[in-house]
Coordinates of C-alpha atoms and ligand atoms in Angstrom, one line a residue:
X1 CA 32.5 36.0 -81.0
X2 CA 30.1 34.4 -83.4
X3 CA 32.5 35.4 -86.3
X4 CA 35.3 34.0 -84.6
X5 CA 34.0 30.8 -84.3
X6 CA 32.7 30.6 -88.1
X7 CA 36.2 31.7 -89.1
X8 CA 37.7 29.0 -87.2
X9 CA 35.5 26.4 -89.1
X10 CA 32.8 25.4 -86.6
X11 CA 28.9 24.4 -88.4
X12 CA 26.0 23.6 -87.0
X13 CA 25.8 20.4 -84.5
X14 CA 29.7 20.3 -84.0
X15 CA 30.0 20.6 -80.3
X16 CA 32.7 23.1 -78.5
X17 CA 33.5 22.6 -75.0
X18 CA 33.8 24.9 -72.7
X19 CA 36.1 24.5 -69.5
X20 CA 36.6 28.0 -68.0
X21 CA 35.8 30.2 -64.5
X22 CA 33.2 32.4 -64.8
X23 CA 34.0 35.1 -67.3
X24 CA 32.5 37.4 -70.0
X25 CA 34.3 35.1 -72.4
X26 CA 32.1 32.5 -71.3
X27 CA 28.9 34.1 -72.0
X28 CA 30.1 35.5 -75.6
X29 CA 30.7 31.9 -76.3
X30 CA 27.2 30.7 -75.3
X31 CA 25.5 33.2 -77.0
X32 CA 27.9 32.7 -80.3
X33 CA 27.4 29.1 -80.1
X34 CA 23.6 29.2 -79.9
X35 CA 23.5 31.5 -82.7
X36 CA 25.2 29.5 -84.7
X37 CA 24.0 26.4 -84.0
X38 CA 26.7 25.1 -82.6
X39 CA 26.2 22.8 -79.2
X40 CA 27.9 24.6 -76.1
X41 CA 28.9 21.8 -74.0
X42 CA 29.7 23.3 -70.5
X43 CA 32.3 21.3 -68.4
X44 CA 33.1 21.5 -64.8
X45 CA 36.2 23.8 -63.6
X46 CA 37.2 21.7 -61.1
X47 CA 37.1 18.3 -63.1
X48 CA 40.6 16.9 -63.7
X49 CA 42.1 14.6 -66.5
X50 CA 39.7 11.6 -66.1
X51 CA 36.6 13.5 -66.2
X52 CA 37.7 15.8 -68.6
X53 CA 38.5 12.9 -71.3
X54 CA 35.7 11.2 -70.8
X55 CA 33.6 14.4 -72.0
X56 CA 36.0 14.8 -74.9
X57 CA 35.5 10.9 -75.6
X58 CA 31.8 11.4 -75.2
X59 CA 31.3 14.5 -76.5
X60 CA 34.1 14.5 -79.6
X61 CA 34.3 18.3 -79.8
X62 CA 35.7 20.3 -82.5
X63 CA 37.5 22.1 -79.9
X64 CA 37.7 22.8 -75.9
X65 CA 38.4 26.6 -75.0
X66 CA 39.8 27.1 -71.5
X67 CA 42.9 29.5 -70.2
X68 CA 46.4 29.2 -70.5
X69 CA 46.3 28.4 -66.2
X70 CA 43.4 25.5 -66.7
X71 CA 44.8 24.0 -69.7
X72 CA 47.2 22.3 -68.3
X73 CA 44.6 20.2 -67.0
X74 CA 43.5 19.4 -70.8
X75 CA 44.2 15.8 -71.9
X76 CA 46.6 15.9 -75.5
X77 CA 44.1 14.8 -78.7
X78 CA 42.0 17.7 -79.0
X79 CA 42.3 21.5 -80.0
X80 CA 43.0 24.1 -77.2
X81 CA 41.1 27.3 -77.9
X82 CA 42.8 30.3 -75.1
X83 CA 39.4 32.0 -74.6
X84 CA 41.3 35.4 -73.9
X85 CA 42.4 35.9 -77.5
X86 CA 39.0 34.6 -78.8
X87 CA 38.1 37.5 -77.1
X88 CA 40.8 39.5 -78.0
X89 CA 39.8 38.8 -81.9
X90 CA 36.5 38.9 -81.4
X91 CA 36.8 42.9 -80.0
X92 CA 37.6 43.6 -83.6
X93 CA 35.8 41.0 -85.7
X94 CA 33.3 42.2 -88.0
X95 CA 29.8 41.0 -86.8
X96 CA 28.4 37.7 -88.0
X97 CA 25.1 38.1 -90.1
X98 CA 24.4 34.1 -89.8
X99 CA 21.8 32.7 -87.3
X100 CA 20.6 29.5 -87.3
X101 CA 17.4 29.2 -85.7
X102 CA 15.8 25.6 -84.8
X103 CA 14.4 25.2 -81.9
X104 CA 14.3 22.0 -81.4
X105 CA 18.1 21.3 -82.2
X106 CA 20.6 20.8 -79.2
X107 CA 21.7 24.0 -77.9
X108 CA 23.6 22.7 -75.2
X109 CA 24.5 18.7 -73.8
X110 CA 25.3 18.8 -69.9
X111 CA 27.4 16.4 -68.5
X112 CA 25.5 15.0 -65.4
X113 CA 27.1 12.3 -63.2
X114 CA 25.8 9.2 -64.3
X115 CA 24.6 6.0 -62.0
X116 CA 27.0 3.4 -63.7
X117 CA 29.9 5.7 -62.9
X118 CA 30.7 7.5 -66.1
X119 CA 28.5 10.8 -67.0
X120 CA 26.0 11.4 -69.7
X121 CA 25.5 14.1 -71.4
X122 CA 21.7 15.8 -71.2
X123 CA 20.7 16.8 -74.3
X124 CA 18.7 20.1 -74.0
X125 CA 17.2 22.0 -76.8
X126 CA 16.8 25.5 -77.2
X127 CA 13.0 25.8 -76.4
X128 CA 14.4 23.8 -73.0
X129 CA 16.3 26.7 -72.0
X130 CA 13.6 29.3 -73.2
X131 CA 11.2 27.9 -71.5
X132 CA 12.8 28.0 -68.2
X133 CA 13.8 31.4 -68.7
X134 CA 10.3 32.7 -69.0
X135 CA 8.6 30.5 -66.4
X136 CA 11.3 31.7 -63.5
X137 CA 11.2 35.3 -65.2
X138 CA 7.5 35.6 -64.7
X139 CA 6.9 33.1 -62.1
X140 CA 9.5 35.3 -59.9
X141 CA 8.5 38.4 -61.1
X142 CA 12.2 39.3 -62.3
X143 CA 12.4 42.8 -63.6
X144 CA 14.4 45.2 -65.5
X145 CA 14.9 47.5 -62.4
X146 CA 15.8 44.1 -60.7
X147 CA 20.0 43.3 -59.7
X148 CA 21.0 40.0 -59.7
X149 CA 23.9 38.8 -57.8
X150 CA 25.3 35.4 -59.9
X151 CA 28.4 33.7 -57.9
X152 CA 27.0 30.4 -59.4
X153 CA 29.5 28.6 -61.8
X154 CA 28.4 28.9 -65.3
X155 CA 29.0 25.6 -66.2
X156 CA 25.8 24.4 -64.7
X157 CA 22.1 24.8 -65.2
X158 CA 21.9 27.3 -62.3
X159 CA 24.0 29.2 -63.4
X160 CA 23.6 29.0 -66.9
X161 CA 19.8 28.9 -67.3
X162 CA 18.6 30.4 -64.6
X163 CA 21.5 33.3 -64.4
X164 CA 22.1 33.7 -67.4
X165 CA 18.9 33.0 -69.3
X166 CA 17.0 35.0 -66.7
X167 CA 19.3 38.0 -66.5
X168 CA 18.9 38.3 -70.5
X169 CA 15.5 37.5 -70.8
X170 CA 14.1 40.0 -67.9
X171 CA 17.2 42.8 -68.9
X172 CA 17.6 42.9 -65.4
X173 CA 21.4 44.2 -63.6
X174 CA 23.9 41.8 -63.2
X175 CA 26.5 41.3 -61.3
X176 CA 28.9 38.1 -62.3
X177 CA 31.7 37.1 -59.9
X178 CA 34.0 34.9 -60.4
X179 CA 32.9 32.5 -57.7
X180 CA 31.4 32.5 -54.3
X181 CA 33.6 33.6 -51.8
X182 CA 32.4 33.5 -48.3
X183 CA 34.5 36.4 -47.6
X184 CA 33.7 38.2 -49.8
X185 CA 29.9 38.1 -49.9
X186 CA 28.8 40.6 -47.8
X187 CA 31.0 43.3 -49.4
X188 CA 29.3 42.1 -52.7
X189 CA 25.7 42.5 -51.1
X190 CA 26.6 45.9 -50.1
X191 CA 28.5 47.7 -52.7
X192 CA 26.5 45.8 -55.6
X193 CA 23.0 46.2 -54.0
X194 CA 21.4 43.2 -55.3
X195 CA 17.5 43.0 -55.2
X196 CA 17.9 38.9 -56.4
X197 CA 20.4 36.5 -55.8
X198 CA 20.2 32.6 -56.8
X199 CA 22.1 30.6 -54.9
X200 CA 22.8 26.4 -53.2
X201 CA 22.4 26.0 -49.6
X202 CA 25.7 25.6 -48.8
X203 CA 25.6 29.2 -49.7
X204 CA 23.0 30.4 -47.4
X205 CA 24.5 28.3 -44.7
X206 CA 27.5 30.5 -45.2
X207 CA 25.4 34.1 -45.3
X208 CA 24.3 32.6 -42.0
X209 CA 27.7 33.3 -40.6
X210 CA 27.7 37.0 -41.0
X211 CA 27.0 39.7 -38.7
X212 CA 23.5 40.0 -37.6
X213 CA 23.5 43.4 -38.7
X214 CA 24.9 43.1 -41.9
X215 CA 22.3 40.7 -43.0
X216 CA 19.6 42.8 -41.8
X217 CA 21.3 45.6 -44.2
X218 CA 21.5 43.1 -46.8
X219 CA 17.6 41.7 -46.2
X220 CA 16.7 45.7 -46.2
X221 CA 17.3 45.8 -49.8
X222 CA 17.0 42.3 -51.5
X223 CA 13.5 41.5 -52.7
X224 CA 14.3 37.4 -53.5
X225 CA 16.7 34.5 -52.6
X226 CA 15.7 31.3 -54.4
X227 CA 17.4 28.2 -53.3
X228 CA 17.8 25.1 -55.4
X229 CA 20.3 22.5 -56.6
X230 CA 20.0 20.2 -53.2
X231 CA 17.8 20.2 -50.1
X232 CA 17.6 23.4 -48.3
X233 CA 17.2 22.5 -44.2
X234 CA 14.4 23.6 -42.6
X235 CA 16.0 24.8 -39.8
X236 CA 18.5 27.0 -42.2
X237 CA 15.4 28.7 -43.7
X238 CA 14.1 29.8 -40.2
X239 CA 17.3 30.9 -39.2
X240 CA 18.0 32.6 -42.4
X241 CA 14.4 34.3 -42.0
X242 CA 14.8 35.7 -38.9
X243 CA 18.4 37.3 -40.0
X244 CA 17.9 38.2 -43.2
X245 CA 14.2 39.1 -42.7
X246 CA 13.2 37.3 -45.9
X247 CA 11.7 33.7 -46.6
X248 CA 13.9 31.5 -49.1
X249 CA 12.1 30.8 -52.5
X250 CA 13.2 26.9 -52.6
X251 CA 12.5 25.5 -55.9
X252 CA 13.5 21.8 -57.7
X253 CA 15.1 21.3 -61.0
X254 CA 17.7 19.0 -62.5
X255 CA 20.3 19.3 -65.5
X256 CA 17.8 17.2 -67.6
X257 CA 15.0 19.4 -67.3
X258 CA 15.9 22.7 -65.7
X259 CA 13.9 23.9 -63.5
X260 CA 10.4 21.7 -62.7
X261 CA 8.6 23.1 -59.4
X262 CA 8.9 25.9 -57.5
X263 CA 7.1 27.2 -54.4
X264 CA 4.8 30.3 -55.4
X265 CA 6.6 34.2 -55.1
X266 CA 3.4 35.0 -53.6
X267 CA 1.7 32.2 -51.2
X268 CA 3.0 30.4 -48.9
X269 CA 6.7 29.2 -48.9
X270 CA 6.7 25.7 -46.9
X271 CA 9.6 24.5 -45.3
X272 CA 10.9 21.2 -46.6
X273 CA 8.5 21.4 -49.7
X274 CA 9.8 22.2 -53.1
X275 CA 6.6 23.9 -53.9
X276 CA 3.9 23.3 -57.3
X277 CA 5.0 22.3 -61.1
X278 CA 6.0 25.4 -63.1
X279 CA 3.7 26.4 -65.9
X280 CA 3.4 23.6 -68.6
X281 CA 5.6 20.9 -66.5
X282 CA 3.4 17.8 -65.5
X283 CA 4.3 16.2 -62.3
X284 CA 2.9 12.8 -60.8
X285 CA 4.1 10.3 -58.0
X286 CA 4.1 7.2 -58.8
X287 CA 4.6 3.5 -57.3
X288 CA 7.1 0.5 -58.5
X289 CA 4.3 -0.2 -61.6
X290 CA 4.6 3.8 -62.8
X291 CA 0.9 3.8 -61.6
X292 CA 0.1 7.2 -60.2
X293 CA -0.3 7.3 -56.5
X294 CA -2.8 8.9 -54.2
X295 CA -2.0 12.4 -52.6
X296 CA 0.2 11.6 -49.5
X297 CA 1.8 8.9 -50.4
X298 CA 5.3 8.4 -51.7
X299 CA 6.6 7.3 -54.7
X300 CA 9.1 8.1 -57.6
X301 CA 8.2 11.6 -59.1
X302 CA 8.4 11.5 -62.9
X303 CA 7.9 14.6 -64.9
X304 CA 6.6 15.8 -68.4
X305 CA 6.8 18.5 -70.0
X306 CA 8.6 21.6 -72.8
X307 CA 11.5 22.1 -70.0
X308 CA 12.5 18.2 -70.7
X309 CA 15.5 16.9 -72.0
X310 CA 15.2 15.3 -75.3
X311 CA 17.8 12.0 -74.1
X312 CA 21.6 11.5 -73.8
X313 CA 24.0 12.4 -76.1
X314 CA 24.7 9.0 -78.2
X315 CA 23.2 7.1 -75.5
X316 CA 20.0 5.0 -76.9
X317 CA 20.0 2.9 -73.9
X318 CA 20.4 5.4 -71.2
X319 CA 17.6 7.2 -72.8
X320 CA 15.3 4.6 -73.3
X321 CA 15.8 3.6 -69.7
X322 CA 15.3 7.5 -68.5
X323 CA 11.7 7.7 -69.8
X324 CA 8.4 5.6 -69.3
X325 CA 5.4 6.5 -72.0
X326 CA 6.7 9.9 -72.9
X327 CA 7.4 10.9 -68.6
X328 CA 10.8 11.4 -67.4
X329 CA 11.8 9.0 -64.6
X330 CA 13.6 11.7 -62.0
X331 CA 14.7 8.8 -59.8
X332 CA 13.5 11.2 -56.4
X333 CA 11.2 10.1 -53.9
X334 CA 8.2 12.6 -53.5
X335 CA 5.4 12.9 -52.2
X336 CA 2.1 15.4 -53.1
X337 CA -0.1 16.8 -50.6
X338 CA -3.5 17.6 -51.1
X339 CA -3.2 21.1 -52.1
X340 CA -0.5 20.1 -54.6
X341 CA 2.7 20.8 -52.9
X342 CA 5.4 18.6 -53.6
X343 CA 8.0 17.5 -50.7
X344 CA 11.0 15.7 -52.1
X345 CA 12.1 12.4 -49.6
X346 CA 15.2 11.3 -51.2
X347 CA 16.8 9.6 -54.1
X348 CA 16.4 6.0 -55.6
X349 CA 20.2 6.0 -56.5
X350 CA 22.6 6.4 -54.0
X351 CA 23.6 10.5 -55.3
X352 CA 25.4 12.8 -52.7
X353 CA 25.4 16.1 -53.5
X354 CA 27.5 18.1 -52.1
X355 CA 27.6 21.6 -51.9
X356 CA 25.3 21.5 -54.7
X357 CA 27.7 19.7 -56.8
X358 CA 26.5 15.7 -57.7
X359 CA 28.7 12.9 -56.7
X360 CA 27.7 9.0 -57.7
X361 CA 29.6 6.9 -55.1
X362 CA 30.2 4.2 -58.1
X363 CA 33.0 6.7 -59.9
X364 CA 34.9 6.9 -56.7
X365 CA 34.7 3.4 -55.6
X366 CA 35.6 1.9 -59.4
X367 CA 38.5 4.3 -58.9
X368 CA 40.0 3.4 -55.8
X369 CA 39.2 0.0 -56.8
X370 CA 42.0 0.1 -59.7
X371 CA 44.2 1.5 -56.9
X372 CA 46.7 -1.7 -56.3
X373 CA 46.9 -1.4 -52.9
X374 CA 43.1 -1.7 -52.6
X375 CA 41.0 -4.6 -53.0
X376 CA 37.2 -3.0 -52.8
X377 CA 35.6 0.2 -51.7
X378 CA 32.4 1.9 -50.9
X379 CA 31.7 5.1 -50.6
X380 CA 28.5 6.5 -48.6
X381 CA 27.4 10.2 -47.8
X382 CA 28.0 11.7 -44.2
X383 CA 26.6 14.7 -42.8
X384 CA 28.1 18.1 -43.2
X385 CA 27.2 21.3 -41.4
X386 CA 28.1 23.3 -44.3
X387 CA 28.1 20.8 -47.5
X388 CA 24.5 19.2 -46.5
X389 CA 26.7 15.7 -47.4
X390 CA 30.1 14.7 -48.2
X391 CA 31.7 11.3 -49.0
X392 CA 33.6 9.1 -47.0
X393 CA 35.2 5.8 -48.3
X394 CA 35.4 2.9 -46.8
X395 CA 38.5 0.5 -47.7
X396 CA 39.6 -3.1 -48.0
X397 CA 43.1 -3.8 -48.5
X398 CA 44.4 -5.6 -51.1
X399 CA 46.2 -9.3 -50.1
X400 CA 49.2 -8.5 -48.5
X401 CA 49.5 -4.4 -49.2
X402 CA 48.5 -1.4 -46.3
X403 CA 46.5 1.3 -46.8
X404 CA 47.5 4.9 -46.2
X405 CA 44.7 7.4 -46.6
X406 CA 47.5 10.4 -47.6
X407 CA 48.4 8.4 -50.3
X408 CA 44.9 7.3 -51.2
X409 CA 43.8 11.4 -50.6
X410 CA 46.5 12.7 -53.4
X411 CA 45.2 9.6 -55.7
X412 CA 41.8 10.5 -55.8
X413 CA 43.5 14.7 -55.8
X414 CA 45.3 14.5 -58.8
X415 CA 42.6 12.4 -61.3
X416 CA 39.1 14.0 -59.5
X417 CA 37.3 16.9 -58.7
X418 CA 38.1 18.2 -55.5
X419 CA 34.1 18.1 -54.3
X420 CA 34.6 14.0 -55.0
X421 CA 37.8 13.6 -52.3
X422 CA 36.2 11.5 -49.9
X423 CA 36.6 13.2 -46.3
X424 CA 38.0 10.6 -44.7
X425 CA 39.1 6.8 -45.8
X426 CA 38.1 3.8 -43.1
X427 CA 40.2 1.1 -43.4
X428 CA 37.8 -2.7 -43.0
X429 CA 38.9 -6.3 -42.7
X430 CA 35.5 -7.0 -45.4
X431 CA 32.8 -4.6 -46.5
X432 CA 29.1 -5.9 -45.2
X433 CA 27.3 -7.6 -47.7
X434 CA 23.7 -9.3 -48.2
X435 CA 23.9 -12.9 -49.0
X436 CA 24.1 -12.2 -52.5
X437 CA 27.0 -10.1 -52.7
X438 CA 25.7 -7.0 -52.9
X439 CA 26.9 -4.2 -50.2
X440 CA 25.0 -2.8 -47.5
X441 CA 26.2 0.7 -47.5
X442 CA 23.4 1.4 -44.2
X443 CA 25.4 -1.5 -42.1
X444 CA 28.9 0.6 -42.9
X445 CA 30.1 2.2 -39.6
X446 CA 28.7 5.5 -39.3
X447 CA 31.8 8.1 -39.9
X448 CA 32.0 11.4 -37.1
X449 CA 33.2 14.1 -38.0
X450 CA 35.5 15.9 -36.5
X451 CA 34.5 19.4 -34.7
Ligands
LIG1 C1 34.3 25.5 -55.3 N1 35.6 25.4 -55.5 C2 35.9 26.1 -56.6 C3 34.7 26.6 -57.1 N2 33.7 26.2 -56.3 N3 37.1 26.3 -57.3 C4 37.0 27.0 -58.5 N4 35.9 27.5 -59.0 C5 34.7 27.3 -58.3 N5 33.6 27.8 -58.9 C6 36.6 24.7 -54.7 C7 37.4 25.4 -53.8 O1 38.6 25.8 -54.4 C8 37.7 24.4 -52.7 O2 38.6 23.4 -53.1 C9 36.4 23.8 -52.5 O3 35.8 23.9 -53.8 C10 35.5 24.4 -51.5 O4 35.5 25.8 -51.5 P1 35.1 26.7 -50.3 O5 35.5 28.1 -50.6 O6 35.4 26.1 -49.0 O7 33.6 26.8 -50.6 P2 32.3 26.6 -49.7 O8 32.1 27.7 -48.8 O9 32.2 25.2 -49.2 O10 31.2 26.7 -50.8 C11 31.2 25.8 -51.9 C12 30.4 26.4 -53.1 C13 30.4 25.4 -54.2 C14 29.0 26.8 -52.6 C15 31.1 27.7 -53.5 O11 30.0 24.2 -53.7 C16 29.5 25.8 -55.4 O12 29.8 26.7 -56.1 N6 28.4 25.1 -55.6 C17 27.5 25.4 -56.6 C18 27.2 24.1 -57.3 C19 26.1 24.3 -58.4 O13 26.1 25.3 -59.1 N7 25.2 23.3 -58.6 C20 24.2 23.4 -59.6 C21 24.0 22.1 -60.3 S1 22.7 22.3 -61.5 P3 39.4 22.5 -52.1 O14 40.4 21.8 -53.0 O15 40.1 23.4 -51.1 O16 38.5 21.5 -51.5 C22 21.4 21.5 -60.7 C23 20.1 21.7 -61.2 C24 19.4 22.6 -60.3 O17 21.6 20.8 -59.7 O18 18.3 22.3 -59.8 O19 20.0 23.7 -60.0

């Protein structure tokens, strides 16, 4: 694959997008592209035209390689690449004797869902991603007799670094599936045999749903499930324990620094705590004047260390604003217990994830806000059994026009990710605001839903 790709013209620091499923493709381009030199920039399946041209604004790529059913989705102004016949011409390409090696050079710029709306793109190096792989290699004792099940999508860190990275680095089993499949999970776990499997709550909430004795076939044989990418409930990891016979690994990490703290393979596991810092990441609490804080008490968790981020692609601004005397500001609320366990409380910006996918309220609302039949919009997270959160919006009319939510729905459907639909669209005379102006998304009605 790395052949095909210098034939086709690509040099080091040109960036290649990269908007497929999960596929072998996939990995043969990562590896190619980091060989060469060239800057894999992963973006989301499920994005639609509007978040896919602002990566190709952003990002300016030489080319985006998809399939001939996604590309459809493709805005016109940049080179398709069909990853099945790079594939197909790479199964006969000679091999490419060129490898570029600088560690410090982007390997890969992640698009993460940005605060003011439009996503930035996380610049991480190649030491970032081999340093992740060998702290969760050797910090969860991954081995080549290990078998990892991956239903992650590649196109995030999870996936990618800790799948990938980790299934390389410890030469471990893996099985790759296209995606997870509630219904098909437990003929995966069985047939496949997996001793490790990575995974976001949502997913767990979902293996809670089978068969009592299925899971304790499944929990007979697995040796590790490590949670990450949102919250994991305390409640699920109980329930999970007592099916599966086995105590979740949660750990915390982010697409600007991989993965940051972890709770210990051996020691104890606490519920609702994300666990210690990884080796060689630096964590501290600390209060509105980045002053650290005492054990105990809360305060915004910034982070130092190899595994971080080196800024935002083309954003001085956003970068600058991201880091305070060499720490990177995570914007979550923590808080450190005496024996160095770190519980995360929550976010300073308003993020819902979802699934384990990030949402930023202000992308929905400024685009319902250029509907013309709306006037304003905000959009807060509700509670879901299976998602953890999911949006809801809340909408003014504009002077004289109605609101219908169907309409509204196949809007946001045919220009969004299908993670970002809000569930349900409340209709308001005004939105509740503080005297100056700004809205109080905790006064918004509180949305139910339905059983
Ligand atoms: C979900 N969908 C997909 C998909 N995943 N479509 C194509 N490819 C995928 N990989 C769509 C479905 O078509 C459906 O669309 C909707 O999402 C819900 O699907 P579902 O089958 O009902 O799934 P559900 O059981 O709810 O589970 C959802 C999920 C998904 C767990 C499969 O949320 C998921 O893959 N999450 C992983 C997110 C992730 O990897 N985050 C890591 C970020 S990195 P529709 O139109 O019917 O709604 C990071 C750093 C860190 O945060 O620390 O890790």
């Amino acid at each position: 694959m790395a052949s095909v790709l210098e034939g086709k013209g690509l040099l080091p620091g040109d960036r290649l997008c990269i908007y497929l499923p999960n596929c072998l493709e996939f990995i043969d381009l990562f590896l190619a592209a980091t060989r060469l030199g060239i800057i894999f920039v992963p973006v989301n399946i499920l994005y639609r035209d509007r978040e896919i041209r602002h990566i190709l604004t952003d990002a300016d790529p030489a080319a985006i390689v998809t399939t001939a059913e996604y590309a459809e989705h493709v805005p016109a102004g940049v080179p398709i690449w069909i990853a099945g016949e790079l594939g197909e011409t790479a199964a006969t390409a000679p091999p490419s004797a060129t490898r570029v090696s600088d560690p410090d050079a982007p390997a890969a710029v992640v698009y993460t869902s940005g605060t003011t709306g439009a996503s930035k793109g996380a610049i991480l190096s190649h030491n970032v991603f081999g340093v992740n792989a060998v702290n969760i290699v050797s910090c969860w004792r991954i081995k080549s007799e290990d078998r990892l099940l991956l239903t992650l999508p590649l196109f995030h860190v999870h996936g990618l670094a800790n799948g990938i990275c980790g299934w390389l680095l410890s030469g471990c089993r893996l099985m790759l599936t296209e995606r997870f499949d509630h219904t098909q999970a437990a003929g995966w776990f069985l047939d496949f045999q997996p001793t490790v499997f990575f995974g976001v709550p949502t997913m767990y909430v979902r293996l809670l749903e089978l068969e009592a004795s299925t899971a304790g076939e499944i929990g007979e044989r697995m040796r590790l499930f490590v949670s990450g990418s949102a919250p994991l409930p305390a409640q699920v990891l109980e329930e999970f324990r007592r099916l599966y016979g086995h105590t979740i690994l949660e750990r915390y990490g982010m697409s600007e620094t991989l993965m940051n703290i972890s709770n210990p393979y051996a020691g104890e596991r606490r519920p609702g705590a994300v666990g210690l810092p990884l080796p060689g990441v630096s964590a501290r609490v600390v209060d509105a004047e980045c002053r650290p804080v005492p054990d105990n008490t809360t305060g915004e968790l910034f982070l130092r260390g190899s595994n971080v981020f080196s800024g935002y692609w083309r954003r001085p601004d956003a970068t600058e604003a991201a880091f305070h005397e060499g720490w990177f500001r995570t914007g979550d609320i923590a808080v450190r217990s005496p024996d160095g366990y770190f519980t995360l409380q929550g976010r300073r910006s308003d993020l819902i994830i979802s699934g384990g996918f990030n949402i930023y309220p202000r992308e929905i609302e400024e685009f319902l806000a250029e509907l013309p039949e709306v006037a304003e919009a905000a959009v807060a997270s509700a509670p879901d059994k299976r998602r953890g959160e999911v949006p809801v919006a809340y909408v003014v009319a504009a002077p004289g026009a109605s609101i219908d939510a169907a309409a509204l729905e196949a809007a946001c459907r045919a220009h969004m990710a299908s993670f970002k639909i809000p569930r349900a669209f409340v209709v308001m005379e005004k939105l509740p605001r503080t005297a100056l102006g700004k809205i109080q998304k905790h006064l918004l009605p509180r949305w139910q839903q339905p059983e």
